[in-house]
Amino acid sequence: MTERYVWDLQEVDETQLTVVGGKGAHLGGLSRIEGISVPGGFCVTTDAFRRIMAEAPSLDDRLDQLSRLNPDDREAIRTLSAEIRRTIEGIAVPGDLAAAITRALAQLGEQAACAVRSSATAEDLPTASSAGQQDTYLNVVGPTAILQHVSRCWASLFTERAVTYRQRNGIDHRTVHMAVVVQRMVFPHAAGILFTADPVTGNRKVATVDAGFGLGEALVSGLVNPDVFKVRHGEVVAKAIAAKQRAVHALPTGGTQEVAIDPQRQEQPALTDAQAVRLVRLGRRIEAHFGRPQDIEWCLVDGGFQIVQSRPITTLFPIPETGDQENHVYVSVGHGQMMTDPMKPLGLSMWQLTAMVPMHTAGGRLFVDVTRRLASPASRAGLLDVIGRGDPLIRDALETVLDRDDFVPSLPDAGPGGPPAGGASAPIETDPAIVTELIERSQVSIAALERDIRTKTGPALFDFLLEAFEEHKRVLSDPLSMQAIMAGMEATWWLNDTLREWLDEKNAADTLTLSAPDNVTSEMGLALLDVADVIRPHSEVVAFLQGVEYIEDKAFLDELAKLTGGTEARDAIEAYLDRYGMRCVGEIDITRPRWRERPTTLVPVILDNVRNFEPGAAERRFEQGRQKAQKKEQDVLSRLRALPDGDRKAGEAKRMIDRVRTFIGYREYPKYGIVSRYFVYKQALLEEAERLVQAGVLPEKEDIFYLTFQELHDVVRSHQVDGRLIQQRKDAFRSYHALTPPRVLTSDGEAVTGAYRRDDVPAGALIGLPVSAGTVEGRARVILDIAEADLEAGDILVTTFTDPSWSPLFVGIAGLVTEVGGQMTHGAVIAREYGLPAVVGVEQATRLIRDGQRIRVHGTDGYVEILP
């Protein structure tokens, strides 16, 4: 097939991305929409770019060098990318290619003023807009200048910014090619940008128009503040008119210049309200054509709108698909489960199949639809109360939505058969035997699962798993288990509320729950101290562990056993993995590698424990906590007895203290049971995946992670798989990492964040939720990956979220700050167990606190101070 170097814009549509790049494909698509005016022009195709790259063989070596650079090595990227750009700009455009461009230019008028725009094959995509990474040149006049600027556009594929973006996003430089769009220049009265969804809140029903005089470059470059119009349902609902002192205008000889705006015009709006509404109507038509919200560059010429660019808005959080037009309010599951990272499709579908309530997916995250619960007054009060105790920001966000007129419909209260608002909380006796029995029940059920799954393969495995999921839910919803959890939580709330009233003491339960029995998560942290005790005397083993990053996980334990003291070390780690090896960071996603699969993950924490602790630390820590709790109990009871009606008050408090110590540790056990089951499911599914690889159905085992459970079932039955679907899912998963999941999301797409309504904190302090009492000052260690932990005694851990897998770090720190969390989430429970002052739910803590800064954590009052 012969190369074709030039296509007219009218010939192009979105299917030709690889030929004309993202911008060219979008412009071609735009020019086909009825009622949309696009300035005429043509595309210089990627065939032309490849031809130019082939003219300079030295570019091959330089691209190899570039791909080997670290994305953070800015100096090396700057130097090498500048060399590549110079080389490309220095290549003479071959005669036949130059002739094709000049012929197309003659159709526009040889001396016509043109805009010359870069159009890369990896920009303006649904998952990566790459906006502003390559170059645009305005008001270019004449064939010689046009060819020169086409060369500059080709070279702009290798700007430092574009190269770094590709390195960070794992995009191979050789797979991206550059086309160039040449369009007739328009000289507008006004220009700007239209977002068909509010780019700040994400609301899909509110369009935002930014407008200024002259060319749109003044707005894009930040030269002037724009007029801003917000349009909803065909009317302007808000506007702000800026003083526009400068504009960019085209020069008759080519190029552009800044000009001052006449003082009388500076405060005039660049658009009338009617024009803003008309523009948004055009934007809605464009949005409907492309099927997603758009960021559109427009020009107003002779009273009509010309569209010069449209790209997807990639920063919006997606909305769960419901198939109806009703209003919905969704609450994030990840914020409650301490896991706000995106999950892979298999992880999402497995959680949906084993959860107690229906869950929706969007942006690689899970959400629960709470609209019906909010709609009836009784269930609304219960929901807000339970959510508010856990995460005040979610409660505030829900109240913000409820304050809006008619967004949530009003329904009558459910009848007697409706679910209780706060979960099952019928009273049970304060009897430790209940917890023992519940743990035994769970262990028996998991042992049966492990035994029965061994013989199942192929479609029979999936039938078995669907039954296992029902057993999974039955264990989770065991009324006795629910009562035990609620008993511990309600006793905690009672103690905190009542002792504050009687003794004016905040968060008294935090000390009273220290070293509570039967807490499988806090035991896990202490047990790793015991592992460190086994390893500490053996210097050869410690030295081996310090260099372990170069050893594969499979070989790690075998290599360990060859050293002096290595057999004991291996046995200790193996015993730990037998009990806790199903855990990992982000463990609600079944696809995440477990400690048993990647034991080297634990090595940094073991080494910290070897360095920072003396032998016998685990037992000492637990005993110290127990004695502190006992002393606190005696202190509280004696102070209560001194009050009016003191014996009754002391008696009630004693009953609640016994109750909280009996049941609060069990709060962590159901999650342990879930994750234990997950590991059994995962091993069986990976064995199935191995059979698919052997049969040539899949290239690699982990590809199953990008299929839902049902899709994987179909693949196992049919032995056929859609490779393109898996690749699309991989690309989408990568893009979800850039999205911040909202605590509350509406069906309009609005991300509602919520706020702490407090005025009792010092100016400049970071506000959060107090979950574990005490005040501590120390060095902040901002750690986003447990495998990179390097902690000293007295350090304060600052991270996004902590699920149970972070507990081994808690034994070595002095305090905790997280961005996500609530009173009863795992990090809070374990912080109280270990007596660590902790503040959770601190928005953007990992960005606002720098690693190594000194901070003061006020765990009783719920705020963090950054110290000078």
PDB file of N, CA, C and O in Angstrom, residues 346-408:
ATOM      1  N   LEU A 346     -11.232  -8.340  38.070  1.00  0.00           N
ATOM      2  CA  LEU A 346     -11.527  -9.553  38.836  1.00  0.00           C
ATOM      3  C   LEU A 346     -11.727  -9.201  40.317  1.00  0.00           C
ATOM      4  O   LEU A 346     -12.625  -9.727  40.972  1.00  0.00           O
ATOM      5  N   GLY A 347     -10.901  -8.280  40.824  1.00  0.00           N
ATOM      6  CA  GLY A 347     -11.022  -7.848  42.214  1.00  0.00           C
ATOM      7  C   GLY A 347     -12.360  -7.180  42.478  1.00  0.00           C
ATOM      8  O   GLY A 347     -13.020  -7.452  43.489  1.00  0.00           O
ATOM      9  N   LEU A 348     -12.782  -6.306  41.565  1.00  0.00           N
ATOM     10  CA  LEU A 348     -14.075  -5.635  41.723  1.00  0.00           C
ATOM     11  C   LEU A 348     -15.217  -6.638  41.736  1.00  0.00           C
ATOM     12  O   LEU A 348     -16.097  -6.597  42.597  1.00  0.00           O
ATOM     13  N   SER A 349     -15.187  -7.562  40.768  1.00  0.00           N
ATOM     14  CA  SER A 349     -16.335  -8.475  40.646  1.00  0.00           C
ATOM     15  C   SER A 349     -16.375  -9.474  41.800  1.00  0.00           C
ATOM     16  O   SER A 349     -17.455  -9.836  42.280  1.00  0.00           O
ATOM     17  N   MET A 350     -15.209  -9.899  42.304  1.00  0.00           N
ATOM     18  CA  MET A 350     -15.198 -10.837  43.442  1.00  0.00           C
ATOM     19  C   MET A 350     -15.746 -10.153  44.697  1.00  0.00           C
ATOM     20  O   MET A 350     -16.468 -10.764  45.479  1.00  0.00           O
ATOM     21  N   TRP A 351     -15.401  -8.863  44.897  1.00  0.00           N
ATOM     22  CA  TRP A 351     -15.920  -8.158  46.067  1.00  0.00           C
ATOM     23  C   TRP A 351     -17.432  -7.981  45.926  1.00  0.00           C
ATOM     24  O   TRP A 351     -18.186  -8.151  46.881  1.00  0.00           O
ATOM     25  N   GLN A 352     -17.881  -7.671  44.710  1.00  0.00           N
ATOM     26  CA  GLN A 352     -19.332  -7.522  44.485  1.00  0.00           C
ATOM     27  C   GLN A 352     -20.073  -8.829  44.779  1.00  0.00           C
ATOM     28  O   GLN A 352     -21.151  -8.827  45.369  1.00  0.00           O
ATOM     29  N   LEU A 353     -19.466  -9.957  44.361  1.00  0.00           N
ATOM     30  CA  LEU A 353     -20.137 -11.252  44.539  1.00  0.00           C
ATOM     31  C   LEU A 353     -20.155 -11.720  45.990  1.00  0.00           C
ATOM     32  O   LEU A 353     -20.949 -12.583  46.358  1.00  0.00           O
ATOM     33  N   THR A 354     -19.257 -11.164  46.812  1.00  0.00           N
ATOM     34  CA  THR A 354     -19.176 -11.637  48.206  1.00  0.00           C
ATOM     35  C   THR A 354     -19.623 -10.575  49.205  1.00  0.00           C
ATOM     36  O   THR A 354     -19.573 -10.804  50.414  1.00  0.00           O
ATOM     37  N   ALA A 355     -20.057  -9.399  48.713  1.00  0.00           N
ATOM     38  CA  ALA A 355     -20.461  -8.316  49.622  1.00  0.00           C
ATOM     39  C   ALA A 355     -21.900  -8.507  50.069  1.00  0.00           C
ATOM     40  O   ALA A 355     -22.686  -9.195  49.420  1.00  0.00           O
ATOM     41  N   MET A 356     -22.230  -7.847  51.188  1.00  0.00           N
ATOM     42  CA  MET A 356     -23.558  -8.000  51.763  1.00  0.00           C
ATOM     43  C   MET A 356     -24.590  -7.068  51.125  1.00  0.00           C
ATOM     44  O   MET A 356     -25.780  -7.231  51.322  1.00  0.00           O
ATOM     45  N   VAL A 357     -24.123  -6.046  50.401  1.00  0.00           N
ATOM     46  CA  VAL A 357     -25.059  -5.118  49.747  1.00  0.00           C
ATOM     47  C   VAL A 357     -24.624  -4.948  48.290  1.00  0.00           C
ATOM     48  O   VAL A 357     -23.458  -5.146  47.961  1.00  0.00           O
ATOM     49  N   PRO A 358     -25.571  -4.573  47.400  1.00  0.00           N
ATOM     50  CA  PRO A 358     -25.187  -4.363  45.988  1.00  0.00           C
ATOM     51  C   PRO A 358     -24.168  -3.231  45.882  1.00  0.00           C
ATOM     52  O   PRO A 358     -24.255  -2.242  46.612  1.00  0.00           O
ATOM     53  N   MET A 359     -23.213  -3.417  44.980  1.00  0.00           N
ATOM     54  CA  MET A 359     -22.171  -2.406  44.798  1.00  0.00           C
ATOM     55  C   MET A 359     -22.018  -2.070  43.328  1.00  0.00           C
ATOM     56  O   MET A 359     -22.135  -2.938  42.466  1.00  0.00           O
ATOM     57  N   HIS A 360     -21.722  -0.803  43.061  1.00  0.00           N
ATOM     58  CA  HIS A 360     -21.548  -0.316  41.694  1.00  0.00           C
ATOM     59  C   HIS A 360     -20.070   0.004  41.485  1.00  0.00           C
ATOM     60  O   HIS A 360     -19.365   0.334  42.438  1.00  0.00           O
ATOM     61  N   THR A 361     -19.623  -0.055  40.224  1.00  0.00           N
ATOM     62  CA  THR A 361     -18.222   0.258  39.953  1.00  0.00           C
ATOM     63  C   THR A 361     -18.118   1.499  39.082  1.00  0.00           C
ATOM     64  O   THR A 361     -18.981   1.762  38.244  1.00  0.00           O
ATOM     65  N   ALA A 362     -17.045   2.259  39.306  1.00  0.00           N
ATOM     66  CA  ALA A 362     -16.712   3.414  38.468  1.00  0.00           C
ATOM     67  C   ALA A 362     -15.261   3.769  38.745  1.00  0.00           C
ATOM     68  O   ALA A 362     -14.836   3.787  39.900  1.00  0.00           O
ATOM     69  N   GLY A 363     -14.505   4.025  37.688  1.00  0.00           N
ATOM     70  CA  GLY A 363     -13.117   4.446  37.869  1.00  0.00           C
ATOM     71  C   GLY A 363     -12.269   3.433  38.613  1.00  0.00           C
ATOM     72  O   GLY A 363     -11.315   3.798  39.292  1.00  0.00           O
ATOM     73  N   GLY A 364     -12.634   2.136  38.501  1.00  0.00           N
ATOM     74  CA  GLY A 364     -11.869   1.099  39.198  1.00  0.00           C
ATOM     75  C   GLY A 364     -12.151   1.052  40.693  1.00  0.00           C
ATOM     76  O   GLY A 364     -11.427   0.405  41.444  1.00  0.00           O
ATOM     77  N   ARG A 365     -13.208   1.743  41.140  1.00  0.00           N
ATOM     78  CA  ARG A 365     -13.563   1.733  42.558  1.00  0.00           C
ATOM     79  C   ARG A 365     -14.996   1.260  42.749  1.00  0.00           C
ATOM     80  O   ARG A 365     -15.785   1.222  41.805  1.00  0.00           O
ATOM     81  N   LEU A 366     -15.326   0.934  44.000  1.00  0.00           N
ATOM     82  CA  LEU A 366     -16.662   0.439  44.345  1.00  0.00           C
ATOM     83  C   LEU A 366     -17.450   1.514  45.093  1.00  0.00           C
ATOM     84  O   LEU A 366     -16.881   2.262  45.896  1.00  0.00           O
ATOM     85  N   PHE A 367     -18.749   1.548  44.815  1.00  0.00           N
ATOM     86  CA  PHE A 367     -19.637   2.510  45.478  1.00  0.00           C
ATOM     87  C   PHE A 367     -20.932   1.822  45.879  1.00  0.00           C
ATOM     88  O   PHE A 367     -21.387   0.889  45.203  1.00  0.00           O
ATOM     89  N   VAL A 368     -21.531   2.300  46.973  1.00  0.00           N
ATOM     90  CA  VAL A 368     -22.852   1.833  47.396  1.00  0.00           C
ATOM     91  C   VAL A 368     -23.848   2.959  47.140  1.00  0.00           C
ATOM     92  O   VAL A 368     -23.580   4.123  47.466  1.00  0.00           O
ATOM     93  N   ASP A 369     -24.973   2.613  46.536  1.00  0.00           N
ATOM     94  CA  ASP A 369     -26.036   3.578  46.264  1.00  0.00           C
ATOM     95  C   ASP A 369     -26.878   3.739  47.544  1.00  0.00           C
ATOM     96  O   ASP A 369     -27.527   2.798  47.991  1.00  0.00           O
ATOM     97  N   VAL A 370     -26.835   4.937  48.137  1.00  0.00           N
ATOM     98  CA  VAL A 370     -27.552   5.153  49.408  1.00  0.00           C
ATOM     99  C   VAL A 370     -28.807   6.007  49.207  1.00  0.00           C
ATOM    100  O   VAL A 370     -29.391   6.493  50.182  1.00  0.00           O
ATOM    101  N   THR A 371     -29.234   6.183  47.953  1.00  0.00           N
ATOM    102  CA  THR A 371     -30.350   7.098  47.677  1.00  0.00           C
ATOM    103  C   THR A 371     -31.601   6.724  48.462  1.00  0.00           C
ATOM    104  O   THR A 371     -32.230   7.577  49.099  1.00  0.00           O
ATOM    105  N   ARG A 372     -31.971   5.437  48.434  1.00  0.00           N
ATOM    106  CA  ARG A 372     -33.209   5.025  49.127  1.00  0.00           C
ATOM    107  C   ARG A 372     -33.086   5.207  50.637  1.00  0.00           C
ATOM    108  O   ARG A 372     -34.046   5.583  51.298  1.00  0.00           O
ATOM    109  N   ARG A 373     -31.896   4.928  51.174  1.00  0.00           N
ATOM    110  CA  ARG A 373     -31.701   5.099  52.623  1.00  0.00           C
ATOM    111  C   ARG A 373     -31.832   6.572  53.014  1.00  0.00           C
ATOM    112  O   ARG A 373     -32.303   6.906  54.089  1.00  0.00           O
ATOM    113  N   LEU A 374     -31.382   7.471  52.101  1.00  0.00           N
ATOM    114  CA  LEU A 374     -31.463   8.904  52.393  1.00  0.00           C
ATOM    115  C   LEU A 374     -32.885   9.440  52.202  1.00  0.00           C
ATOM    116  O   LEU A 374     -33.248  10.480  52.743  1.00  0.00           O
ATOM    117  N   ALA A 375     -33.673   8.714  51.393  1.00  0.00           N
ATOM    118  CA  ALA A 375     -34.981   9.239  51.007  1.00  0.00           C
ATOM    119  C   ALA A 375     -36.013   9.167  52.119  1.00  0.00           C
ATOM    120  O   ALA A 375     -36.938   9.969  52.147  1.00  0.00           O
ATOM    121  N   SER A 376     -35.888   8.210  53.048  1.00  0.00           N
ATOM    122  CA  SER A 376     -36.905   8.136  54.103  1.00  0.00           C
ATOM    123  C   SER A 376     -36.300   8.622  55.423  1.00  0.00           C
ATOM    124  O   SER A 376     -35.165   8.277  55.757  1.00  0.00           O
ATOM    125  N   PRO A 377     -37.025   9.459  56.156  1.00  0.00           N
ATOM    126  CA  PRO A 377     -36.459  10.137  57.340  1.00  0.00           C
ATOM    127  C   PRO A 377     -35.835   9.205  58.367  1.00  0.00           C
ATOM    128  O   PRO A 377     -34.769   9.493  58.906  1.00  0.00           O
ATOM    129  N   ALA A 378     -36.470   8.054  58.665  1.00  0.00           N
ATOM    130  CA  ALA A 378     -35.948   7.179  59.732  1.00  0.00           C
ATOM    131  C   ALA A 378     -34.627   6.546  59.315  1.00  0.00           C
ATOM    132  O   ALA A 378     -33.642   6.577  60.055  1.00  0.00           O
ATOM    133  N   SER A 379     -34.594   5.967  58.113  1.00  0.00           N
ATOM    134  CA  SER A 379     -33.348   5.312  57.694  1.00  0.00           C
ATOM    135  C   SER A 379     -32.263   6.359  57.456  1.00  0.00           C
ATOM    136  O   SER A 379     -31.082   6.101  57.657  1.00  0.00           O
ATOM    137  N   ARG A 380     -32.662   7.579  57.041  1.00  0.00           N
ATOM    138  CA  ARG A 380     -31.684   8.646  56.810  1.00  0.00           C
ATOM    139  C   ARG A 380     -30.952   8.978  58.112  1.00  0.00           C
ATOM    140  O   ARG A 380     -29.719   9.059  58.144  1.00  0.00           O
ATOM    141  N   ALA A 381     -31.700   9.144  59.192  1.00  0.00           N
ATOM    142  CA  ALA A 381     -31.085   9.507  60.480  1.00  0.00           C
ATOM    143  C   ALA A 381     -30.098   8.437  60.928  1.00  0.00           C
ATOM    144  O   ALA A 381     -28.978   8.741  61.365  1.00  0.00           O
ATOM    145  N   GLY A 382     -30.503   7.153  60.786  1.00  0.00           N
ATOM    146  CA  GLY A 382     -29.617   6.060  61.194  1.00  0.00           C
ATOM    147  C   GLY A 382     -28.366   6.006  60.352  1.00  0.00           C
ATOM    148  O   GLY A 382     -27.247   5.831  60.870  1.00  0.00           O
ATOM    149  N   LEU A 383     -28.532   6.184  59.040  1.00  0.00           N
ATOM    150  CA  LEU A 383     -27.380   6.131  58.121  1.00  0.00           C
ATOM    151  C   LEU A 383     -26.402   7.262  58.434  1.00  0.00           C
ATOM    152  O   LEU A 383     -25.188   7.037  58.544  1.00  0.00           O
ATOM    153  N   LEU A 384     -26.921   8.488  58.587  1.00  0.00           N
ATOM    154  CA  LEU A 384     -26.039   9.628  58.851  1.00  0.00           C
ATOM    155  C   LEU A 384     -25.318   9.464  60.182  1.00  0.00           C
ATOM    156  O   LEU A 384     -24.146   9.838  60.320  1.00  0.00           O
ATOM    157  N   ASP A 385     -25.991   8.874  61.168  1.00  0.00           N
ATOM    158  CA  ASP A 385     -25.372   8.676  62.477  1.00  0.00           C
ATOM    159  C   ASP A 385     -24.203   7.695  62.378  1.00  0.00           C
ATOM    160  O   ASP A 385     -23.094   7.974  62.843  1.00  0.00           O
ATOM    161  N   VAL A 386     -24.458   6.544  61.750  1.00  0.00           N
ATOM    162  CA  VAL A 386     -23.399   5.523  61.642  1.00  0.00           C
ATOM    163  C   VAL A 386     -22.237   6.045  60.787  1.00  0.00           C
ATOM    164  O   VAL A 386     -21.070   5.915  61.148  1.00  0.00           O
ATOM    165  N   ILE A 387     -22.575   6.662  59.644  1.00  0.00           N
ATOM    166  CA  ILE A 387     -21.521   7.178  58.759  1.00  0.00           C
ATOM    167  C   ILE A 387     -20.755   8.311  59.440  1.00  0.00           C
ATOM    168  O   ILE A 387     -19.534   8.404  59.346  1.00  0.00           O
ATOM    169  N   GLY A 388     -21.481   9.178  60.174  1.00  0.00           N
ATOM    170  CA  GLY A 388     -20.837  10.313  60.831  1.00  0.00           C
ATOM    171  C   GLY A 388     -19.849   9.887  61.894  1.00  0.00           C
ATOM    172  O   GLY A 388     -18.804  10.506  62.071  1.00  0.00           O
ATOM    173  N   ARG A 389     -20.161   8.798  62.601  1.00  0.00           N
ATOM    174  CA  ARG A 389     -19.209   8.293  63.612  1.00  0.00           C
ATOM    175  C   ARG A 389     -17.953   7.758  62.926  1.00  0.00           C
ATOM    176  O   ARG A 389     -16.866   7.826  63.470  1.00  0.00           O
ATOM    177  N   GLY A 390     -18.130   7.198  61.749  1.00  0.00           N
ATOM    178  CA  GLY A 390     -16.983   6.628  61.041  1.00  0.00           C
ATOM    179  C   GLY A 390     -16.186   7.668  60.286  1.00  0.00           C
ATOM    180  O   GLY A 390     -14.972   7.724  60.377  1.00  0.00           O
ATOM    181  N   ASP A 391     -16.870   8.522  59.504  1.00  0.00           N
ATOM    182  CA  ASP A 391     -16.175   9.491  58.648  1.00  0.00           C
ATOM    183  C   ASP A 391     -17.025  10.753  58.539  1.00  0.00           C
ATOM    184  O   ASP A 391     -17.947  10.819  57.720  1.00  0.00           O
ATOM    185  N   PRO A 392     -16.736  11.781  59.360  1.00  0.00           N
ATOM    186  CA  PRO A 392     -17.549  13.005  59.345  1.00  0.00           C
ATOM    187  C   PRO A 392     -17.580  13.685  57.978  1.00  0.00           C
ATOM    188  O   PRO A 392     -18.537  14.374  57.662  1.00  0.00           O
ATOM    189  N   LEU A 393     -16.518  13.506  57.168  1.00  0.00           N
ATOM    190  CA  LEU A 393     -16.499  14.151  55.849  1.00  0.00           C
ATOM    191  C   LEU A 393     -17.579  13.554  54.940  1.00  0.00           C
ATOM    192  O   LEU A 393     -18.192  14.266  54.146  1.00  0.00           O
ATOM    193  N   ILE A 394     -17.807  12.232  55.043  1.00  0.00           N
ATOM    194  CA  ILE A 394     -18.862  11.613  54.236  1.00  0.00           C
ATOM    195  C   ILE A 394     -20.217  12.127  54.718  1.00  0.00           C
ATOM    196  O   ILE A 394     -21.081  12.488  53.904  1.00  0.00           O
ATOM    197  N   ARG A 395     -20.396  12.187  56.025  1.00  0.00           N
ATOM    198  CA  ARG A 395     -21.677  12.691  56.554  1.00  0.00           C
ATOM    199  C   ARG A 395     -21.923  14.117  56.049  1.00  0.00           C
ATOM    200  O   ARG A 395     -23.022  14.453  55.597  1.00  0.00           O
ATOM    201  N   ASP A 396     -20.903  14.974  56.140  1.00  0.00           N
ATOM    202  CA  ASP A 396     -21.084  16.361  55.716  1.00  0.00           C
ATOM    203  C   ASP A 396     -21.395  16.444  54.216  1.00  0.00           C
ATOM    204  O   ASP A 396     -22.235  17.249  53.793  1.00  0.00           O
ATOM    205  N   ALA A 397     -20.727  15.607  53.421  1.00  0.00           N
ATOM    206  CA  ALA A 397     -20.999  15.599  51.975  1.00  0.00           C
ATOM    207  C   ALA A 397     -22.443  15.179  51.697  1.00  0.00           C
ATOM    208  O   ALA A 397     -23.126  15.768  50.856  1.00  0.00           O
ATOM    209  N   LEU A 398     -22.925  14.159  52.416  1.00  0.00           N
ATOM    210  CA  LEU A 398     -24.315  13.712  52.228  1.00  0.00           C
ATOM    211  C   LEU A 398     -25.291  14.809  52.645  1.00  0.00           C
ATOM    212  O   LEU A 398     -26.304  15.044  51.983  1.00  0.00           O
ATOM    213  N   GLU A 399     -24.975  15.500  53.741  1.00  0.00           N
ATOM    214  CA  GLU A 399     -25.864  16.582  54.179  1.00  0.00           C
ATOM    215  C   GLU A 399     -25.876  17.733  53.165  1.00  0.00           C
ATOM    216  O   GLU A 399     -26.908  18.363  52.941  1.00  0.00           O
ATOM    217  N   THR A 400     -24.724  17.970  52.523  1.00  0.00           N
ATOM    218  CA  THR A 400     -24.658  18.993  51.466  1.00  0.00           C
ATOM    219  C   THR A 400     -25.613  18.641  50.330  1.00  0.00           C
ATOM    220  O   THR A 400     -26.329  19.498  49.810  1.00  0.00           O
ATOM    221  N   VAL A 401     -25.624  17.358  49.936  1.00  0.00           N
ATOM    222  CA  VAL A 401     -26.531  16.919  48.862  1.00  0.00           C
ATOM    223  C   VAL A 401     -27.981  17.028  49.330  1.00  0.00           C
ATOM    224  O   VAL A 401     -28.859  17.479  48.582  1.00  0.00           O
ATOM    225  N   LEU A 402     -28.255  16.634  50.572  1.00  0.00           N
ATOM    226  CA  LEU A 402     -29.631  16.677  51.093  1.00  0.00           C
ATOM    227  C   LEU A 402     -30.158  18.111  51.173  1.00  0.00           C
ATOM    228  O   LEU A 402     -31.366  18.345  51.060  1.00  0.00           O
ATOM    229  N   ASP A 403     -29.252  19.075  51.367  1.00  0.00           N
ATOM    230  CA  ASP A 403     -29.677  20.478  51.450  1.00  0.00           C
ATOM    231  C   ASP A 403     -30.144  21.032  50.108  1.00  0.00           C
ATOM    232  O   ASP A 403     -30.758  22.087  50.050  1.00  0.00           O
ATOM    233  N   ARG A 404     -29.788  20.331  49.029  1.00  0.00           N
ATOM    234  CA  ARG A 404     -30.202  20.804  47.703  1.00  0.00           C
ATOM    235  C   ARG A 404     -31.673  20.472  47.479  1.00  0.00           C
ATOM    236  O   ARG A 404     -32.132  19.404  47.869  1.00  0.00           O
ATOM    237  N   ASP A 405     -32.352  21.332  46.787  1.00  0.00           N
ATOM    238  CA  ASP A 405     -33.781  21.107  46.575  1.00  0.00           C
ATOM    239  C   ASP A 405     -34.014  19.874  45.716  1.00  0.00           C
ATOM    240  O   ASP A 405     -33.530  19.797  44.587  1.00  0.00           O
ATOM    241  N   ASP A 406     -34.752  18.946  46.260  1.00  0.00           N
ATOM    242  CA  ASP A 406     -35.333  17.849  45.466  1.00  0.00           C
ATOM    243  C   ASP A 406     -34.328  16.906  44.796  1.00  0.00           C
ATOM    244  O   ASP A 406     -34.722  16.149  43.922  1.00  0.00           O
ATOM    245  N   PHE A 407     -33.014  16.958  45.136  1.00  0.00           N
ATOM    246  CA  PHE A 407     -32.123  15.999  44.458  1.00  0.00           C
ATOM    247  C   PHE A 407     -32.436  14.582  44.939  1.00  0.00           C
ATOM    248  O   PHE A 407     -32.510  13.646  44.153  1.00  0.00           O
ATOM    249  N   VAL A 408     -32.613  14.440  46.260  1.00  0.00           N
ATOM    250  CA  VAL A 408     -32.982  13.129  46.815  1.00  0.00           C
ATOM    251  C   VAL A 408     -34.496  13.122  47.004  1.00  0.00           C
ATOM    252  O   VAL A 408     -35.035  13.977  47.703  1.00  0.00           O
TER     253      VAL A 408
END
